[in-house]
Short mmCIF file of C-alpha atoms in Angstrom, two decimals:
data_model
loop_
_atom_site.label_atom_id
_atom_site.label_comp_id
_atom_site.label_asym_id
_atom_site.label_seq_id
_atom_site.Cartn_x
_atom_site.Cartn_y
_atom_site.Cartn_z
CA MET R 1158 11.23 -1.59 -15.63
CA ARG R 1159 11.28 -3.13 -19.18
CA ILE R 1160 11.34 0.55 -21.12
CA GLU R 1161 14.63 0.61 -22.39
CA SER R 1162 15.49 4.36 -21.89
CA ARG R 1163 17.03 6.27 -25.81
CA VAL R 1164 19.87 7.02 -22.74
CA ALA R 1165 23.58 6.56 -22.49
CA VAL R 1166 24.43 8.70 -19.66
CA ARG R 1167 27.99 8.90 -18.51
CA PHE R 1168 26.52 9.17 -15.42
CA GLN R 1169 29.50 8.69 -12.91
CA ASP R 1170 31.70 11.00 -14.83
CA ALA R 1171 28.92 13.56 -14.56
CA THR R 1172 28.60 12.73 -10.97
CA ALA R 1173 32.48 12.16 -10.42
CA SER R 1174 33.18 16.06 -11.23
CA GLY R 1175 29.38 17.73 -9.71
CA ARG R 1176 28.61 18.80 -12.83
CA LEU R 1177 26.34 17.45 -16.28
CA ASP R 1178 28.65 19.70 -19.06
CA ARG R 1179 29.18 16.32 -20.56
CA LEU R 1180 25.61 15.43 -20.91
CA SER R 1181 25.30 17.03 -24.36
CA HIS R 1182 21.24 18.11 -25.23
CA ARG R 1183 20.29 18.28 -29.11
CA HIS R 1184 17.30 20.66 -27.31
CA PHE R 1185 15.70 21.59 -24.63
CA HIS R 1186 12.26 22.96 -26.02
CA SER R 1187 13.37 25.48 -27.16
CA ASP R 1188 14.60 27.19 -24.70
CA GLU R 1189 19.13 26.44 -24.55
CA ALA R 1190 20.00 23.40 -22.60
CA SER R 1191 22.15 25.70 -20.44
CA THR R 1192 19.83 28.31 -19.08
CA ALA R 1193 17.79 25.18 -17.42
CA ARG R 1194 21.53 25.08 -15.00
CA VAL R 1195 19.98 27.45 -12.62
CA SER R 1196 20.79 27.08 -8.97
CA LEU R 1197 19.23 24.44 -7.18
CA LYS R 1198 17.45 26.39 -4.37
CA SER R 1199 16.36 29.00 -7.12
CA ARG R 1200 13.50 26.70 -8.50
CA LYS R 1201 10.71 26.16 -8.93
CA LEU R 1202 9.65 22.01 -8.21
CA GLU R 1203 8.28 20.08 -11.03
CA GLU R 1204 5.53 17.25 -10.66
CA VAL R 1205 7.26 14.14 -11.84
CA VAL R 1206 6.84 10.30 -12.75
CA ILE R 1207 9.07 7.63 -11.73
CA ALA R 1208 8.27 4.53 -13.52
CA ILE R 1209 10.60 1.47 -10.75
CA GLY R 1210 10.75 -2.50 -11.79
CA GLY R 1211 12.74 -5.30 -11.69
CA ASN R 1212 12.85 -8.69 -10.87
CA ILE R 1213 16.06 -10.36 -9.91
CA GLY R 1214 17.64 -10.11 -6.50
CA ASP R 1215 15.09 -9.06 -3.27
CA ARG R 1216 13.00 -7.60 -5.38
CA VAL R 1217 10.79 -5.90 -2.43
CA ARG R 1218 14.25 -4.67 -0.66
CA ASN R 1219 15.54 -3.34 -3.12
CA PHE R 1220 12.39 -1.08 -4.04
CA ASP R 1221 12.02 -0.09 -0.55
CA THR R 1222 16.24 0.70 -0.85
CA ALA R 1223 15.09 3.04 -4.55
CA LEU R 1224 13.20 4.80 -2.70
CA ARG R 1225 15.21 6.25 0.22
CA MET R 1226 17.58 6.72 -2.04
CA MET R 1227 15.11 8.81 -4.62
CA ARG R 1228 14.17 10.95 -1.53
CA SER R 1229 17.71 11.73 -0.62
CA SER R 1230 18.98 12.53 -3.94
CA GLY R 1231 16.07 15.30 -3.67
CA ILE R 1232 13.36 13.48 -4.97
CA GLN R 1233 10.35 14.17 -2.56
CA ILE R 1234 7.81 10.91 -2.96
CA LYS R 1235 3.96 12.28 -2.81
CA LYS R 1236 2.25 8.81 -4.15
CA HIS R 1237 2.63 5.61 -4.87
CA ALA R 1238 0.76 2.82 -7.89
CA CYS R 1239 -0.17 -0.06 -6.58
CA LEU R 1240 2.16 -2.86 -7.10
CA TYR R 1241 2.77 -5.20 -9.67
CA GLU R 1242 3.89 -8.43 -10.57
CA THR R 1243 3.92 -9.00 -14.43
CA ALA R 1244 5.45 -11.78 -16.39
CA PRO R 1245 8.67 -11.08 -18.40
CA MET R 1246 8.50 -9.88 -22.32
CA HIS R 1247 10.49 -10.94 -25.36
CA LEU R 1248 13.25 -12.54 -23.28
CA LEU R 1249 10.51 -15.71 -21.61
CA ASP R 1250 13.61 -17.33 -19.29
CA GLN R 1251 13.65 -14.88 -16.49
CA PRO R 1252 11.99 -14.06 -13.28
CA LEU R 1253 8.46 -12.34 -12.45
CA PHE R 1254 9.21 -8.86 -12.02
CA LEU R 1255 7.96 -6.03 -9.89
CA ASN R 1256 6.13 -2.89 -11.41
CA SER R 1257 5.26 -0.09 -10.42
CA ALA R 1258 5.15 4.24 -10.29
CA VAL R 1259 5.42 7.60 -8.19
CA THR R 1260 4.60 10.81 -8.32
CA ALA R 1261 7.27 13.17 -6.74
CA THR R 1262 8.54 16.20 -6.65
CA THR R 1263 11.78 18.31 -7.72
CA SER R 1264 14.00 20.62 -8.38
CA LEU R 1265 16.71 18.88 -10.19
CA ASP R 1266 16.43 19.85 -14.10
CA PRO R 1267 15.64 16.58 -16.24
CA HIS R 1268 18.99 15.47 -17.25
CA GLU R 1269 20.02 15.76 -13.08
CA LEU R 1270 17.08 13.55 -12.52
CA LEU R 1271 18.42 11.36 -14.85
CA VAL R 1272 21.73 11.10 -13.54
CA ALA R 1273 19.74 10.51 -10.21
CA LEU R 1274 18.02 7.59 -10.84
CA LYS R 1275 20.79 5.97 -13.34
CA GLU R 1276 23.47 6.41 -9.70
CA ILE R 1277 20.71 4.45 -7.98
CA GLU R 1278 20.69 1.66 -10.05
CA ARG R 1279 24.41 1.40 -10.24
CA LYS R 1280 24.61 1.67 -6.31
CA LEU R 1281 21.33 -1.37 -6.20
CA GLY R 1282 23.92 -3.11 -8.98
CA ARG R 1283 22.64 -2.53 -12.49
CA SER R 1284 25.00 -2.99 -14.65
CA GLN R 1285 25.23 -0.12 -17.64
CA GLY R 1286 25.42 -3.37 -20.05
CA SER R 1287 21.89 -5.25 -19.20
CA VAL R 1288 20.78 -7.49 -21.79
CA LYS R 1289 17.68 -5.50 -23.40
CA TYR R 1290 14.81 -6.69 -21.70
CA GLY R 1291 16.77 -8.84 -19.62
CA PRO R 1292 16.81 -9.15 -15.90
CA ARG R 1293 17.07 -6.25 -13.86
CA PRO R 1294 17.49 -5.79 -10.08
CA ILE R 1295 16.43 -2.36 -10.26
CA ASP R 1296 14.80 0.48 -13.60
CA LEU R 1297 13.81 3.38 -12.85
CA ASP R 1298 12.76 5.47 -15.47
CA ILE R 1299 10.97 9.21 -16.73
CA ILE R 1300 7.96 9.08 -17.66
CA PHE R 1301 6.71 13.01 -17.23
CA TYR R 1302 8.63 15.45 -15.96
CA GLY R 1303 5.85 18.93 -15.29
CA ASN R 1304 4.42 19.56 -19.21
CA LEU R 1305 7.89 19.17 -21.13
CA GLU R 1306 8.38 17.85 -24.19
CA LEU R 1307 12.70 16.91 -24.34
CA SER R 1308 14.19 14.84 -26.08
CA SER R 1309 18.57 14.96 -26.31
CA GLU R 1310 20.94 12.18 -27.36
CA ASN R 1311 20.56 11.11 -23.55
CA LEU R 1312 16.82 10.97 -22.69
CA ARG R 1313 13.67 11.92 -24.42
CA VAL R 1314 10.15 12.83 -22.21
CA PRO R 1315 7.63 11.34 -21.98
CA HIS R 1316 9.02 8.54 -22.11
CA PRO R 1317 8.15 7.00 -25.83
CA MET R 1318 7.24 3.76 -24.57
CA PHE R 1319 4.98 4.33 -21.71
CA SER R 1320 1.94 3.76 -24.74
CA GLY R 1321 1.99 0.05 -25.53
CA ARG R 1322 2.67 -1.19 -22.18
CA PRO R 1323 0.50 -2.73 -19.97
CA PHE R 1324 2.81 -3.10 -16.83
CA VAL R 1325 3.79 1.11 -17.55
CA LEU R 1326 0.12 2.28 -17.83
CA ALA R 1327 -1.69 0.23 -14.99
CA PRO R 1328 0.49 1.70 -12.32
CA LEU R 1329 0.84 5.05 -14.06
CA LEU R 1330 -3.70 5.11 -13.78
CA ASP R 1331 -3.52 3.97 -10.61
CA LEU R 1332 -1.78 7.59 -9.56
CA LEU R 1333 -4.89 9.40 -11.52
CA GLY R 1334 -7.99 10.35 -9.76
CA PRO R 1335 -11.71 9.81 -11.74
CA GLU R 1336 -11.60 13.89 -13.27
CA VAL R 1337 -9.19 14.02 -15.95
CA GLU R 1338 -8.92 18.47 -13.73
CA ASP R 1339 -7.75 17.04 -10.44
CA SER R 1340 -4.79 15.77 -12.53
CA ARG R 1341 -2.96 19.01 -14.59
CA HIS R 1342 -0.10 18.19 -13.00
CA TRP R 1343 1.64 16.57 -15.43
CA SER R 1344 0.42 16.08 -19.23
CA LEU R 1345 -0.59 13.87 -21.63
CA VAL R 1346 -3.69 12.38 -18.74
CA HIS R 1347 -6.54 11.74 -21.53
CA GLN R 1348 -3.75 9.84 -23.97
CA VAL R 1349 -2.53 7.68 -20.48
CA ARG R 1350 -6.54 7.09 -19.68
CA ARG R 1351 -7.15 6.94 -23.93
CA HIS R 1352 -4.50 3.40 -24.79
CA TRP R 1353 -5.24 2.12 -21.15
CA ASN R 1354 -8.83 1.52 -22.97
CA ASP R 1355 -7.14 0.34 -25.71
CA ILE R 1356 -5.44 -2.69 -24.72
CA GLY R 1357 -8.69 -2.72 -22.27
CA GLY R 1358 -8.32 -1.67 -19.41
CA GLU R 1359 -8.74 -3.46 -15.84
CA GLY R 1360 -9.73 -6.15 -17.87
CA CYS R 1361 -6.05 -6.68 -19.68
CA VAL R 1362 -4.29 -7.18 -15.77
CA LYS R 1363 -4.46 -10.90 -16.04
CA ARG R 1364 -5.26 -10.83 -19.36
CA GLU R 1365 -1.59 -9.62 -19.62
CA GLY R 1366 0.03 -11.92 -16.32
CA MET R 1367 -0.10 -9.45 -14.06
CA LYS R 1368 -1.39 -9.22 -10.87
CA LYS R 1369 -2.04 -6.65 -7.84
CA VAL R 1370 0.11 -8.55 -4.83
CA LEU R 1371 1.07 -7.42 -1.06
CA PRO R 1372 4.13 -7.50 0.00
CA VAL R 1373 4.07 -8.53 3.61
CA GLY R 1374 5.89 -11.71 5.63
CA GLY R 1375 8.60 -11.96 3.08
CA LYS R 1376 5.12 -13.42 0.58
CA LEU R 1377 2.98 -11.23 -1.49
CA LEU R 1378 -0.50 -12.05 -1.33
CA ASP R 1379 -2.64 -11.49 -4.39
CA TRP R 1380 -5.50 -10.43 -2.25
CA GLN R 1381 -8.19 -9.95 -5.24
CA GLU R 1382 -7.33 -14.07 -6.37
CA ARG R 1383 -8.99 -14.77 -2.67
CA THR R 1384 -10.15 -14.00 0.96
CA TYR R 1385 -8.07 -13.41 3.12
CA VAL R 1386 -8.76 -14.57 7.42
CA MET R 1387 -6.93 -12.50 10.07
CA GLY R 1388 -7.67 -14.05 13.56
CA VAL R 1389 -7.54 -12.43 16.55
CA LEU R 1390 -5.74 -12.57 19.85
CA ASN R 1391 -6.07 -10.03 22.44
CA VAL R 1392 -3.84 -9.74 25.25
CA THR R 1393 -6.13 -8.53 27.02
CA PRO R 1394 -8.36 -8.54 30.33
CA ASP R 1395 -11.24 -6.39 29.35
CA SER R 1396 -11.28 -6.18 25.55
CA PHE R 1397 -15.49 -7.00 24.21
CA SER R 1398 -15.17 -10.90 23.29
CA ASP R 1399 -11.85 -12.35 24.86
CA GLY R 1400 -10.30 -10.33 27.61
CA GLY R 1401 -9.42 -12.42 29.95
CA LYS R 1402 -9.00 -15.61 28.11
CA PHE R 1403 -5.51 -15.50 26.49
CA PHE R 1404 -4.25 -12.59 28.97
CA THR R 1405 -0.95 -15.34 29.42
CA ALA R 1406 1.99 -16.58 26.79
CA ASP R 1407 1.27 -19.69 27.07
CA LYS R 1408 -2.76 -20.04 26.30
CA ALA R 1409 -2.08 -17.13 23.82
CA VAL R 1410 0.55 -19.21 21.96
CA LYS R 1411 -1.54 -22.35 22.23
CA GLN R 1412 -4.67 -20.43 20.47
CA VAL R 1413 -2.21 -18.80 18.22
CA GLN R 1414 -1.66 -22.53 17.13
CA GLU R 1415 -5.11 -22.88 16.76
CA MET R 1416 -5.76 -20.36 14.50
CA ILE R 1417 -3.61 -21.48 12.10
CA GLU R 1418 -4.64 -24.54 11.52
CA GLN R 1419 -8.34 -23.62 11.34
CA GLY R 1420 -6.54 -21.91 8.57
CA ALA R 1421 -5.76 -18.49 9.25
CA ASP R 1422 -3.86 -16.17 7.08
CA PHE R 1423 -2.79 -13.17 9.33
CA ILE R 1424 -3.08 -13.50 13.21
CA ASP R 1425 -3.22 -10.14 15.28
CA VAL R 1426 -2.28 -9.43 18.46
CA GLY R 1427 -3.53 -6.58 20.73
CA ALA R 1428 -2.90 -6.06 24.32
CA GLN R 1429 -4.46 -2.56 23.94
CA SER R 1430 -8.78 -2.79 24.56
CA THR R 1431 -9.66 -0.73 22.02
CA ARG R 1432 -13.42 -1.10 22.94
CA PRO R 1433 -15.40 2.46 23.94
CA ASN R 1434 -14.06 3.74 26.93
CA ALA R 1435 -11.34 2.14 27.38
CA GLU R 1436 -8.39 3.12 29.09
CA ARG R 1437 -4.87 4.16 27.44
CA LEU R 1438 -2.35 1.56 28.12
CA THR R 1439 0.97 3.32 29.27
CA THR R 1440 3.65 2.20 26.41
CA GLU R 1441 5.16 -0.06 29.71
CA GLU R 1442 1.92 -1.84 30.23
CA GLU R 1443 1.51 -2.76 26.52
CA LEU R 1444 4.68 -4.09 26.36
CA ARG R 1445 4.68 -6.12 29.10
CA ARG R 1446 1.65 -7.62 27.83
CA ILE R 1447 2.35 -7.87 24.05
CA VAL R 1448 6.15 -8.67 24.33
CA PRO R 1449 5.85 -13.04 26.27
CA VAL R 1450 2.71 -13.34 23.40
CA LEU R 1451 5.76 -12.54 20.90
CA GLU R 1452 8.76 -14.13 22.21
CA GLY R 1453 6.72 -16.91 22.51
CA LEU R 1454 5.09 -16.85 18.78
CA LYS R 1455 8.93 -16.95 17.57
CA SER R 1456 9.21 -21.08 18.44
CA THR R 1457 5.39 -21.79 17.17
CA PRO R 1458 5.60 -24.14 14.83
CA ASP R 1459 3.77 -23.78 11.28
CA ARG R 1460 4.98 -19.74 12.16
CA SER R 1461 5.97 -18.89 9.51
CA ARG R 1462 1.92 -20.22 7.22
CA VAL R 1463 0.31 -16.62 8.86
CA VAL R 1464 1.78 -13.04 8.66
CA LEU R 1465 2.19 -11.62 12.63
CA SER R 1466 -0.45 -8.29 13.19
CA VAL R 1467 0.74 -6.19 16.30
CA ASP R 1468 -2.68 -4.15 17.43
CA THR R 1469 -1.16 -1.43 18.41
CA PHE R 1470 -1.61 2.35 17.97
CA ASP R 1471 1.58 3.45 20.10
CA SER R 1472 4.94 3.79 17.91
CA ASN R 1473 7.77 2.82 20.44
CA VAL R 1474 5.36 -0.83 21.23
CA ALA R 1475 5.46 -1.31 16.85
CA ARG R 1476 8.56 -0.61 17.15
CA ALA R 1477 9.57 -3.17 19.77
CA ALA R 1478 7.18 -5.61 18.42
CA VAL R 1479 8.50 -5.35 14.91
CA GLU R 1480 11.63 -5.87 16.21
CA LEU R 1481 10.41 -9.31 17.02
CA GLY R 1482 9.31 -10.55 14.42
CA ALA R 1483 6.00 -9.19 13.75
CA ASP R 1484 5.13 -8.27 10.56
CA LEU R 1485 2.29 -5.68 9.67
CA ILE R 1486 1.25 -2.81 12.13
CA ASN R 1487 -2.40 -2.25 12.57
CA ASP R 1488 -3.22 0.75 14.28
CA VAL R 1489 -7.20 1.31 14.73
CA SER R 1490 -5.97 5.44 14.83
CA GLY R 1491 -4.55 5.68 11.14
CA GLY R 1492 -1.70 7.58 13.09
CA SER R 1493 -4.10 9.86 14.24
CA LEU R 1494 -3.23 9.30 17.82
CA ASP R 1495 0.46 8.95 17.53
CA PRO R 1496 2.39 11.88 15.50
CA LYS R 1497 5.66 9.08 14.85
CA MET R 1498 3.72 6.33 14.45
CA LEU R 1499 3.82 6.56 9.62
CA GLY R 1500 7.50 8.16 10.08
CA THR R 1501 7.86 4.79 12.75
CA VAL R 1502 5.97 2.24 9.70
CA ALA R 1503 7.93 3.60 7.29
CA GLU R 1504 11.73 3.80 8.68
CA LEU R 1505 10.50 -0.14 9.68
CA GLY R 1506 9.24 -1.21 6.35
CA VAL R 1507 6.40 -3.21 6.95
CA PRO R 1508 2.93 -2.86 5.48
CA CYS R 1509 -0.09 -1.31 7.63
CA VAL R 1510 -3.15 -1.94 8.58
CA LEU R 1511 -5.01 2.06 8.58
CA MET R 1512 -8.65 2.59 10.39
CA HIS R 1513 -10.89 5.25 10.33
CA MET R 1514 -11.84 6.21 13.24
CA ARG R 1515 -12.84 9.66 14.96
CA GLY R 1516 -11.56 10.75 18.64
CA ASP R 1517 -10.32 8.02 20.50
CA PRO R 1518 -12.26 5.00 21.85
CA CYS R 1519 -12.91 7.35 24.44
CA THR R 1520 -14.85 10.11 22.41
CA MET R 1521 -15.12 8.29 19.42
CA LEU R 1522 -18.93 7.59 19.88
CA SER R 1523 -19.96 11.07 20.32
CA GLU R 1524 -21.80 12.86 18.95
CA ALA R 1525 -20.00 14.61 16.55
CA ASN R 1526 -18.06 11.54 16.08
CA THR R 1527 -20.93 9.95 14.59
CA SER R 1528 -22.74 13.12 12.75
CA TYR R 1529 -22.06 11.75 8.47
CA SER R 1530 -23.55 14.12 5.27
CA ASP R 1531 -22.74 10.45 3.49
CA LEU R 1532 -21.24 7.72 5.63
CA PRO R 1533 -19.08 5.95 3.04
CA ARG R 1534 -17.71 8.63 1.02
CA ASP R 1535 -16.62 10.98 4.17
CA VAL R 1536 -15.41 7.98 5.65
CA ALA R 1537 -13.36 6.69 2.64
CA ARG R 1538 -12.42 10.54 1.80
CA GLU R 1539 -10.78 11.25 5.88
CA LEU R 1540 -9.76 7.55 5.76
CA ALA R 1541 -7.79 7.97 2.06
CA ALA R 1542 -6.52 11.40 3.75
CA SER R 1543 -4.97 8.93 5.92
CA ILE R 1544 -3.23 7.86 3.38
CA GLU R 1545 -2.01 9.85 1.35
CA GLN R 1546 0.20 11.51 5.06
CA ALA R 1547 1.53 7.95 5.31
CA GLU R 1548 2.69 7.64 1.66
CA VAL R 1549 3.98 11.16 2.23
CA ALA R 1550 5.90 10.07 5.50
CA GLY R 1551 7.19 7.42 3.51
CA VAL R 1552 4.53 4.01 3.47
CA PRO R 1553 4.06 3.39 -0.06
CA ALA R 1554 0.52 2.82 -0.93
CA TRP R 1555 1.26 -0.75 -1.97
CA LYS R 1556 2.08 -2.03 1.06
CA ILE R 1557 -0.75 -0.32 2.84
CA ILE R 1558 -4.65 -1.92 4.14
CA ALA R 1559 -8.06 -0.26 4.48
CA ASP R 1560 -9.47 -0.41 7.19
CA PRO R 1561 -13.41 1.59 7.64
CA GLY R 1562 -13.83 1.34 11.07
CA PHE R 1563 -16.69 -1.06 12.34
CA GLY R 1564 -17.89 -0.09 15.48
CA PHE R 1565 -15.51 3.40 15.47
CA SER R 1566 -17.26 6.28 15.21
CA LYS R 1567 -20.24 4.78 14.19
CA THR R 1568 -23.20 4.14 15.72
CA ALA R 1569 -25.37 0.57 16.02
CA ASP R 1570 -27.75 1.57 12.42
CA GLN R 1571 -24.29 3.52 10.83
CA ASN R 1572 -22.49 0.40 10.78
CA VAL R 1573 -24.91 -1.23 8.64
CA GLU R 1574 -25.37 1.00 6.74
CA LEU R 1575 -21.66 0.74 6.59
CA LEU R 1576 -21.67 -2.99 5.73
CA ALA R 1577 -24.62 -2.19 2.73
CA ARG R 1578 -22.75 -0.03 1.39
CA LEU R 1579 -19.21 -0.87 1.98
CA ASP R 1580 -18.80 -0.64 -2.17
CA THR R 1581 -19.69 2.95 -2.18
CA PHE R 1582 -16.93 3.36 0.24
CA ARG R 1583 -14.42 1.78 -1.85
CA SER R 1584 -16.07 3.92 -4.56
CA GLY R 1585 -15.69 6.77 -2.12
CA LEU R 1586 -11.85 5.59 -2.33
CA THR R 1587 -11.49 5.52 -5.60
CA GLN R 1588 -12.23 9.74 -5.71
CA ALA R 1589 -9.26 10.09 -4.72
CA ARG R 1590 -7.45 8.52 -7.39
CA PHE R 1591 -7.46 5.06 -8.83
CA GLY R 1592 -5.00 3.17 -6.18
CA VAL R 1593 -6.30 3.80 -3.45
CA GLY R 1594 -9.82 2.45 -4.15
CA SER R 1595 -7.48 -0.54 -5.74
CA ILE R 1596 -5.63 -1.43 -1.74
CA PRO R 1597 -6.89 -3.97 -0.12
CA VAL R 1598 -10.24 -3.92 2.90
CA LEU R 1599 -10.89 -5.09 5.48
CA ALA R 1600 -13.32 -5.86 7.52
CA GLY R 1601 -13.26 -5.73 11.05
CA ILE R 1602 -17.21 -7.19 11.54
CA SER R 1603 -16.97 -10.20 14.64
CA ARG R 1604 -18.74 -9.98 17.26
CA LYS R 1605 -19.34 -6.73 16.51
CA ALA R 1606 -21.95 -5.37 19.09
CA PHE R 1607 -24.36 -3.99 16.68
CA LEU R 1608 -24.20 -7.68 15.04
CA GLY R 1609 -25.43 -8.97 18.88
CA GLN R 1610 -28.56 -5.95 18.34
CA ILE R 1611 -29.93 -7.24 15.63
CA VAL R 1612 -30.05 -11.22 16.20
CA GLY R 1613 -30.64 -10.28 20.50
CA CYS R 1614 -27.37 -11.95 21.46
CA SER R 1615 -26.15 -9.93 24.58
CA ARG R 1616 -23.21 -12.82 24.08
CA ALA R 1617 -20.41 -11.52 21.83
CA GLU R 1618 -19.05 -15.68 21.67
CA ASP R 1619 -23.05 -16.41 20.74
CA ARG R 1620 -22.80 -13.70 17.18
CA ASP R 1621 -20.63 -16.15 15.51
CA ASN R 1622 -23.63 -17.22 12.86
CA ALA R 1623 -24.48 -12.95 12.76
CA THR R 1624 -21.12 -12.93 11.67
CA ILE R 1625 -20.71 -15.71 8.82
CA ALA R 1626 -24.11 -13.61 7.36
CA ALA R 1627 -21.65 -9.61 7.76
CA ALA R 1628 -18.51 -11.47 6.60
CA THR R 1629 -20.15 -13.13 3.71
CA THR R 1630 -21.70 -9.33 2.85
CA ALA R 1631 -18.96 -7.38 3.48
CA ILE R 1632 -17.03 -9.98 0.53
CA LEU R 1633 -19.62 -9.61 -2.05
CA LYS R 1634 -19.06 -5.56 -1.62
CA GLY R 1635 -15.63 -5.92 -1.69
CA ALA R 1636 -13.59 -6.15 1.36
CA ASN R 1637 -10.22 -8.97 0.56
CA VAL R 1638 -9.88 -9.25 4.97
CA ILE R 1639 -12.20 -10.17 7.31
CA ARG R 1640 -10.90 -9.74 10.88
CA ALA R 1641 -12.30 -13.37 13.08
CA HIS R 1642 -12.27 -14.99 16.42
CA ASN R 1643 -13.73 -18.22 14.95
CA VAL R 1644 -11.01 -19.12 12.17
CA LYS R 1645 -12.91 -22.01 11.41
CA ALA R 1646 -16.50 -20.75 10.75
CA VAL R 1647 -15.20 -17.09 8.44
CA ARG R 1648 -12.86 -19.33 6.73
CA ASP R 1649 -15.85 -21.24 5.13
CA GLY R 1650 -18.06 -18.72 5.16
CA ALA R 1651 -16.11 -17.15 3.42
CA MET R 1652 -15.30 -20.55 0.13
CA VAL R 1653 -18.54 -19.54 -0.06
CA ALA R 1654 -18.80 -15.83 -0.97
CA ASP R 1655 -15.79 -16.21 -2.17
CA SER R 1656 -16.73 -18.43 -4.84
CA ILE R 1657 -19.91 -16.48 -5.64
CA ARG R 1658 -17.84 -13.72 -6.11
CA LYS R 1659 -16.19 -15.72 -8.74
CA VAL R 1660 -19.40 -16.41 -10.36
CA LEU R 1661 -20.25 -12.69 -10.03
CA ALA R 1662 -17.72 -11.43 -11.82
CA SER R 1663 -17.56 -13.65 -14.92
#
């Protein structure tokens, strides 16, 4: 982060001796600093906010490594802001930065926390003599430590420079919810909101050379700039739309190449049918179907142009898929059908799609699983809980795409309502916190049965016109990624919808 901490911490000396008495304290509230050094076991956990930044080396990998090292240093991360790519300040001739922030709990006292963070910076290649405002592989700054106000020779909390930096304030706001009373875990909440509004709020993001990005497949996708299209490839004998068509590896690879030529941004490969009452495959059978396809795709021309997603709710299949080159895991259960899935995704370091579904494909359309008091808000609240579980498991929010689950645990009429009120779904995610309400939303409405009921088409292949209409509606209501069987048709519809959306936003 380009906040210059007033620190001259001799962390190498401190960590080498295992003692912190070389850190000189001027004051620690009204208490002596030594009284804060009690046994870690007897200390209560404090909630802290840590800003993260960096602009040299593999920026995303550095962020991932820093988060893992924080967890192993007694800093338990709970929530993540969005990920921002930002222009440098002051020294302009340097690479773009990545910036974010996290909330975490720790029993480390403030100076011990500072030492731990400086040690992580050192291990990731940051030197003590870094140029002020200059390039750095990683920068970790304590912004808040509970409600503590601290000023010592080496550390000031809250961080004295957080209020004037858009690339700091935007991630801080992501960590907040719309209700102040829900944000008592760290200090100066009102100040964060006031400073954010003073610099122009959300409008300052583009003005200040900032953009929210999704790191996937070696790319940083600016998912607010345009709509992305996810081509669907089912290597199944029984999927509702194209089951059996691409069941052999050769046919599947050929279809992928066609979708790439038609303008697909993602390719989503699935071997497990998720139509109502579909039989759950064994891990071995799912792998038997999908591995030859993934192997064949390695040599597909233009493979690097697309993000390769694998549609599975089996953690073992997810692991094998990533080892074979998959960039993204698409779990229709939101991590609920395999208790190892979220931890596996975190370990693999790939992004994921978390979809809303109650029950499983055999029970999802039961009366109990299709009963809602306020459909889009209920779906948002339940999916936000899945996102929170993923974050605690180690998946940053900036690596999550939210899917409200059209056709899953919703009746035909409920699917229409969800589409019409997709903007309410997003605002429902915001109730969890602003950052969750800002993550990409995927709409999987391609050729769905509810569209066929509206237009009177029993054959899934005849629903492409209805799909374009639904996709356009979804985009204008806030969707960022559209799943498509007919990539060319949906791509064209998305381009028109994007043009309309930009006019409406101007």
